mmCIF file of C-alpha atoms in Angstrom:
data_model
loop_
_atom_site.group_PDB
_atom_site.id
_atom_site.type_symbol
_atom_site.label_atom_id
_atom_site.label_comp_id
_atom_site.label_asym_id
_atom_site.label_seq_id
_atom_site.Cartn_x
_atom_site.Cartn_y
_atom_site.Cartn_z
ATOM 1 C CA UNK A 1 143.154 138.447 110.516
ATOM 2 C CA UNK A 2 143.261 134.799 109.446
ATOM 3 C CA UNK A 3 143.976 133.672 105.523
ATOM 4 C CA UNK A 4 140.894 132.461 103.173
ATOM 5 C CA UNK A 5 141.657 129.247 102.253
ATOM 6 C CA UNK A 6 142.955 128.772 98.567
ATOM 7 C CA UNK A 7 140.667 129.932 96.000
ATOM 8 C CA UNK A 8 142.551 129.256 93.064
ATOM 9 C CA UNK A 9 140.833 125.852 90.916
ATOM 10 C CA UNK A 10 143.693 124.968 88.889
ATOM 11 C CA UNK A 11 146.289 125.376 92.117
ATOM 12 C CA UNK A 12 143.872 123.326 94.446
ATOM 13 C CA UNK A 13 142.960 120.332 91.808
ATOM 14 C CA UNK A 14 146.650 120.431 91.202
ATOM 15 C CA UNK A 15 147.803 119.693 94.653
ATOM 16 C CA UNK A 16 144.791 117.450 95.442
ATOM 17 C CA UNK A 17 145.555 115.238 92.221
ATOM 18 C CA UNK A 18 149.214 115.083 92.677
ATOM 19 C CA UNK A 19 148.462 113.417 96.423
ATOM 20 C CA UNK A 20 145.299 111.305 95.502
ATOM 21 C CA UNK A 21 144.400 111.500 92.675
ATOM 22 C CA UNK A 22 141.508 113.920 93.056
ATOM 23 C CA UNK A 23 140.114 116.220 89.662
ATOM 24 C CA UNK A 24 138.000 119.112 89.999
ATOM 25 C CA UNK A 25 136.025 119.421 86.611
ATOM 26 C CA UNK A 26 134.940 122.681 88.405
ATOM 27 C CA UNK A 27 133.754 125.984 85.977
ATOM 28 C CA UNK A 28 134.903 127.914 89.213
ATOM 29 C CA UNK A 29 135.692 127.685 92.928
ATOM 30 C CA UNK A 30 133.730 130.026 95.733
ATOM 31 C CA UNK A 31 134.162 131.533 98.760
ATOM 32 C CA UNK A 32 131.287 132.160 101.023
ATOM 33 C CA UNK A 33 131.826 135.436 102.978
ATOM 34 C CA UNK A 34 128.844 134.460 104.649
ATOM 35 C CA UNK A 35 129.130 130.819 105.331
ATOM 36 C CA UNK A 36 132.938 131.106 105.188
ATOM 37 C CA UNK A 37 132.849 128.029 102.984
ATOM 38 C CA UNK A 38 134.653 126.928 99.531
ATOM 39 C CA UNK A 39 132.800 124.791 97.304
ATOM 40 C CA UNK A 40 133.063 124.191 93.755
ATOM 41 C CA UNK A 41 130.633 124.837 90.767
ATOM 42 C CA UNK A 42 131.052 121.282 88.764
ATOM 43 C CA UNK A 43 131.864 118.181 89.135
ATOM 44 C CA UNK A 44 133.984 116.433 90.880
ATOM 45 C CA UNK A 45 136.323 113.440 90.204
ATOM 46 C CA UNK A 46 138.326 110.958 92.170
ATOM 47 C CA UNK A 47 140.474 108.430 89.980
ATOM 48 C CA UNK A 48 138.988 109.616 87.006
ATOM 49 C CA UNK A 49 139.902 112.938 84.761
ATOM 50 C CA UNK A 50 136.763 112.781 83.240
ATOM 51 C CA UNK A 51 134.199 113.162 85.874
ATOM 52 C CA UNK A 52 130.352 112.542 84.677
ATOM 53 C CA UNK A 53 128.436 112.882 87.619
ATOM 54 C CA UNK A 54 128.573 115.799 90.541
ATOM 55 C CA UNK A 55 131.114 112.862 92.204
ATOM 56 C CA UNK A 56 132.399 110.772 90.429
ATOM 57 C CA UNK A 57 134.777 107.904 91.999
ATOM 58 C CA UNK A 58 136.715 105.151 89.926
ATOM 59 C CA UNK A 59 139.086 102.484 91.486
ATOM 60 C CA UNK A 60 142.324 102.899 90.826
ATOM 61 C CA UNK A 61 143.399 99.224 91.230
ATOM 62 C CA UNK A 62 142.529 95.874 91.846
ATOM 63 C CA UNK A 63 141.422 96.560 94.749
ATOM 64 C CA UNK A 64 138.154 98.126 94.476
ATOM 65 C CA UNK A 65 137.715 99.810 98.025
ATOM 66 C CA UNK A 66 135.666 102.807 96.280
ATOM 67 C CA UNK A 67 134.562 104.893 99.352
ATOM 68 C CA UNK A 68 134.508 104.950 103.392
ATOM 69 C CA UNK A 69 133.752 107.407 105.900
ATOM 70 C CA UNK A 70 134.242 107.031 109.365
ATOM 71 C CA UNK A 71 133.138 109.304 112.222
ATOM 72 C CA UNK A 72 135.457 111.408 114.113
ATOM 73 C CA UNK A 73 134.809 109.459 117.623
ATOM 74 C CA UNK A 74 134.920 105.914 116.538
ATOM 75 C CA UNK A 75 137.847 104.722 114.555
ATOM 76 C CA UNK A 76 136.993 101.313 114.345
ATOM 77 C CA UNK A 77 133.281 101.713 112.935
ATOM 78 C CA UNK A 78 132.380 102.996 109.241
ATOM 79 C CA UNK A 79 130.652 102.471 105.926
ATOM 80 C CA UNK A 80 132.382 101.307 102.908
ATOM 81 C CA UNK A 81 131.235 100.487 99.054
ATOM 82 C CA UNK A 82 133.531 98.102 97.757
ATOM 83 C CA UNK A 83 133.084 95.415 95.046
ATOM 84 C CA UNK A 84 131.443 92.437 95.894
ATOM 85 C CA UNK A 85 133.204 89.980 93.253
ATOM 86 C CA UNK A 86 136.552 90.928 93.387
ATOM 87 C CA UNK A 87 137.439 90.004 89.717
ATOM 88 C CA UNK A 88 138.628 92.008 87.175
ATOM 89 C CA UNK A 89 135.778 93.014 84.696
ATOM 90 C CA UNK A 90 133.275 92.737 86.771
ATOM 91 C CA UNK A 91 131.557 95.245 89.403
ATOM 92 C CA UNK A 92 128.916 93.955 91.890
ATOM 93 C CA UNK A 93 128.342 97.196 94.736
ATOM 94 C CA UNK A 94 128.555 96.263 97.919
ATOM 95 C CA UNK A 95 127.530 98.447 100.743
ATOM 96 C CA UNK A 96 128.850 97.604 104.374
ATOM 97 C CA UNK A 97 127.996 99.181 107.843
ATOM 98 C CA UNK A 98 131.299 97.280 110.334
ATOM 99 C CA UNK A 99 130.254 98.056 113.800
ATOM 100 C CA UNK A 100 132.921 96.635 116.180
ATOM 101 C CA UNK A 101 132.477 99.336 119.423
ATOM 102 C CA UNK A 102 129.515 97.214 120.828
ATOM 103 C CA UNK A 103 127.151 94.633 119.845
ATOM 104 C CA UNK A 104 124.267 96.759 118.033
ATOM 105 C CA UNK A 105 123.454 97.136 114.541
ATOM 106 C CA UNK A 106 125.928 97.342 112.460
ATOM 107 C CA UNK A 107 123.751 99.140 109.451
ATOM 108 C CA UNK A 108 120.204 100.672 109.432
ATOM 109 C CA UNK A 109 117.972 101.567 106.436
ATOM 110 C CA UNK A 110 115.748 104.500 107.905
ATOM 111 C CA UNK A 111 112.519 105.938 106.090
ATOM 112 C CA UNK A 112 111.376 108.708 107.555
ATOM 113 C CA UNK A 113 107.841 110.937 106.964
ATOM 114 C CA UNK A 114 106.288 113.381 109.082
ATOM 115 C CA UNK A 115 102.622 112.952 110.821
ATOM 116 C CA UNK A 116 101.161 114.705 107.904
ATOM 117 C CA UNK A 117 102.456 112.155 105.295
ATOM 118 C CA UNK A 118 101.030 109.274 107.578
ATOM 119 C CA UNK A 119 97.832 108.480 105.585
ATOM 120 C CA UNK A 120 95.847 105.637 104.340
ATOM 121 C CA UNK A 121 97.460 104.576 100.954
ATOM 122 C CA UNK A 122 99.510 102.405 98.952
ATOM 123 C CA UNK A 123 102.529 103.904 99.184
ATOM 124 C CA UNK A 124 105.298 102.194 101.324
ATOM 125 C CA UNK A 125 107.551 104.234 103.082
ATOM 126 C CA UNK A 126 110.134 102.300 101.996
ATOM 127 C CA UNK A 127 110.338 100.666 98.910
ATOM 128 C CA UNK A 128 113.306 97.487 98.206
ATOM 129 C CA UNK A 129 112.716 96.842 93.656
ATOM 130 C CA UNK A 130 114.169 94.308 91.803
ATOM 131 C CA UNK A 131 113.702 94.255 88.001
ATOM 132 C CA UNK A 132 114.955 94.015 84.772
ATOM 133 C CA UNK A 133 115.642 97.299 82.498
ATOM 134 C CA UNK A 134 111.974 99.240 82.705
ATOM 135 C CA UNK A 135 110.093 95.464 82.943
ATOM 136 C CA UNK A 136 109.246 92.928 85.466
ATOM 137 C CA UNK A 137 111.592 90.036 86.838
ATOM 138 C CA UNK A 138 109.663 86.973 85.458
ATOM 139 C CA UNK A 139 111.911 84.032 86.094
ATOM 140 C CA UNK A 140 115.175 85.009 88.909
ATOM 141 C CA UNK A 141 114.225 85.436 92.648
ATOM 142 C CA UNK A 142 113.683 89.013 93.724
ATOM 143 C CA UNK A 143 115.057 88.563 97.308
ATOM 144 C CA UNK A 144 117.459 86.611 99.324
ATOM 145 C CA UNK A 145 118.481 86.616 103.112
ATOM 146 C CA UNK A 146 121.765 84.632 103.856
ATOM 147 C CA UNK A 147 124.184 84.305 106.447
ATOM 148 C CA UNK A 148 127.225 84.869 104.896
ATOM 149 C CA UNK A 149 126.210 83.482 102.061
ATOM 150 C CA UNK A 150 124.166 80.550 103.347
ATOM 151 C CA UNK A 151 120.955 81.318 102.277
ATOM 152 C CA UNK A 152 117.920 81.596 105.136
ATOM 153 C CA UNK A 153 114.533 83.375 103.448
ATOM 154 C CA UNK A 154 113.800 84.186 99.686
ATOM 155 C CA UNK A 155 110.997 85.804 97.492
ATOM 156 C CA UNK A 156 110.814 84.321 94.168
ATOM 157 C CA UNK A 157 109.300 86.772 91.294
ATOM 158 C CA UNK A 158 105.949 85.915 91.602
ATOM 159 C CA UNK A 159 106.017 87.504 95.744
ATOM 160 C CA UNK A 160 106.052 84.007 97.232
ATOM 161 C CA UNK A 161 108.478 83.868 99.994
ATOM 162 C CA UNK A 162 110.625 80.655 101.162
ATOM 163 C CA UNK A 163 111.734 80.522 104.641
ATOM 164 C CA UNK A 164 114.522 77.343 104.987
ATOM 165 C CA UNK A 165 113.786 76.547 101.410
ATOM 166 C CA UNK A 166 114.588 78.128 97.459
ATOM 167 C CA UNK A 167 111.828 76.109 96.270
ATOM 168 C CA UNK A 168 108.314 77.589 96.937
ATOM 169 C CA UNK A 169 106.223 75.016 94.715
ATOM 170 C CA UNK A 170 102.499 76.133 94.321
ATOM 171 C CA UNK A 171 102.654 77.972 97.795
ATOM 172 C CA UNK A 172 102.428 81.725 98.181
ATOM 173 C CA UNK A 173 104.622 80.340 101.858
ATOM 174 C CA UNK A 174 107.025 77.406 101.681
ATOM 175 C CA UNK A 175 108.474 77.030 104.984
ATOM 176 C CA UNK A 176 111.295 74.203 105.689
ATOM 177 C CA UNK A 177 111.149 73.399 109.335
ATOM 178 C CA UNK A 178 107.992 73.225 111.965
ATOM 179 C CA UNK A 179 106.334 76.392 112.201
ATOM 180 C CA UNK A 180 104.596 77.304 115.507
ATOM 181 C CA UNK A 181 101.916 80.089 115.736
ATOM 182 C CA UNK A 182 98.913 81.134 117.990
ATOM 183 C CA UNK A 183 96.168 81.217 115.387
ATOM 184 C CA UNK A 184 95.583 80.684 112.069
ATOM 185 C CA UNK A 185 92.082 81.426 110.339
ATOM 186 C CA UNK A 186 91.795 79.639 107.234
ATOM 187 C CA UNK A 187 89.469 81.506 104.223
ATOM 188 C CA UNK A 188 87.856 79.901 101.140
ATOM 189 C CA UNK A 189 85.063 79.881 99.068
ATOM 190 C CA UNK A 190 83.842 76.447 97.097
ATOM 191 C CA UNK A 191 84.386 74.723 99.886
ATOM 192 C CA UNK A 192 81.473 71.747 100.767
ATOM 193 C CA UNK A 193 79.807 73.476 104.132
ATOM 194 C CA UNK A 194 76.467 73.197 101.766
ATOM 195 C CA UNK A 195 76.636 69.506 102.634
ATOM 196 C CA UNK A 196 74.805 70.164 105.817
ATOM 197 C CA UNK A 197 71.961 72.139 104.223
ATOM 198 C CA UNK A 198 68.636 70.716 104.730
ATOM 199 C CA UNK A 199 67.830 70.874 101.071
ATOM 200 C CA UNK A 200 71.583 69.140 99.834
ATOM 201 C CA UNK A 201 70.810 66.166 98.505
ATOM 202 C CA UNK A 202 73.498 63.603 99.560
ATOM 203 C CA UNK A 203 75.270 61.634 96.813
ATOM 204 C CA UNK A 204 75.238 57.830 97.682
ATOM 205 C CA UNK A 205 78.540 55.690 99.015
ATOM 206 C CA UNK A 206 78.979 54.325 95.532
ATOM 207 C CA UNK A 207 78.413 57.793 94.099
ATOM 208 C CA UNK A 208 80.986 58.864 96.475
ATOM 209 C CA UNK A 209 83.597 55.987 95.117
ATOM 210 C CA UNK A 210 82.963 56.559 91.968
ATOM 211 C CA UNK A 211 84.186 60.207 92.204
ATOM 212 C CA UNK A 212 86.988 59.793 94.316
ATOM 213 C CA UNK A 213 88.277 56.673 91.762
ATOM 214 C CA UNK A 214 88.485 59.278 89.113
ATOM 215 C CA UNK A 215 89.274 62.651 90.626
ATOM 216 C CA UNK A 216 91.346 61.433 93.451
ATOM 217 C CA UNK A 217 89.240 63.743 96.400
ATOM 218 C CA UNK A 218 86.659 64.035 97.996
ATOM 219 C CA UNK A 219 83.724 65.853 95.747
ATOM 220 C CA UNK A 220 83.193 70.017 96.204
ATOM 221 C CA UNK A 221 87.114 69.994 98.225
ATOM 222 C CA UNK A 222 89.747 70.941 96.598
ATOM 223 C CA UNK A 223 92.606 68.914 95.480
ATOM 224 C CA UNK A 224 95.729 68.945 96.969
ATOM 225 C CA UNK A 225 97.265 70.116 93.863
ATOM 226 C CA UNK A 226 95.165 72.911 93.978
ATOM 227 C CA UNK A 227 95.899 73.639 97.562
#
């Protein structure tokens, strides 16, 4: 009949923390006839003594290389969280997917719902929110898209979005570059179609100059400041 694994906490943290530096904060450690599992009732530390959290991981050097996994098929693929800066003091996560085995993605964000949750409403299925601590980003982008680090598309905090370009202006779509598309339907109220009613009464050509001398358009258009 084969062994149980070891079921004794203070024997199994021991060994695990002599090789790599691995403390069980644990009230207790189970076995599962049933399952056949061990698991441990507490949390859980790696590099730390003093774990906070269910797992809790803290570099151990300069290094900052917190976490990987990789799958037992494919050595060269994996994810890793690491720190983005790479100076001391300072801790910016960064989450990587490295996909070398072929060219596909190399990291994919997946929301899932069943049919039932697919209904009408406001709700995204997946949500991406920037903002400062339980307020709104007023003045910093929310978004950026770069190629390493060369910066392609970004949403500033007021939702506009800048394709080629940081600076969005007035526009709600600041794109730097030609754009090509199959149709665009332009919307607007104010605008002067009532010029062609039968009962518009038509200002005069010096009316006319008179207005554009001081407001720089053309009367009921809008200026292109405001557009």
């Amino acid at each position: 009949m084969a062994s149980k694994p070891i079921t004794n906490t203070f024997l199994l943290t021991s060994i695990l923390t002599f090789f790599i530096g691995f403390t069980a904060n644990a009230q207790n450690s189970q076995w599962d006839d049933t399952s056949g599992k061990q698991y441990f009732m507490g949390n859980v530390g790696i590099g730390t003594n003093v774990p906070n959290y269910l797992f809790d991981i803290k570099g151990i050097s300069n290094n900052d290389n917190l976490f990987r996994i990789k799958a037992y098929h494919s050595e060269s693929d994996y994810i890793s969280i690491a720190n983005l800066t790479g100076n001391d003091g300072q801790f910016i996560p960064m989450i990587k997917g490295y996909h070398a085995t072929d060219p596909r993605t190399a990291l994919a964000f997946v929301g899932e719902i069943n049919s039932n949750n697919d209904i009408a409403n406001d709700n995204p299925v997946m949500l991406f929110d920037s903002r400062v601590t339980w307020g709104n980003i007023s003045h910093r982008p929310l978004f950026g898209w770069a190629n390493y680090g060369d910066r392609k598309m970004t949403m500033t905090a007021d939702g506009s979005l800048g394709i080629g370009t940081t600076t969005t202006g007035s526009h709600k779509l600041a794109v730097e570059g030609s754009t090509g598309v199959r149709k665009v339907k332009v919307e607007a109220t104010g605008w002067s179609d009532f010029v062609f009613e039968e009962d518009y009464a038509l200002p005069t050509l010096s009316e006319i100059e008179s207005y554009i001398q001081a407001n720089n358009h053309l009367q009921g258009t809008p200026s292109a400041k405001e557009y």
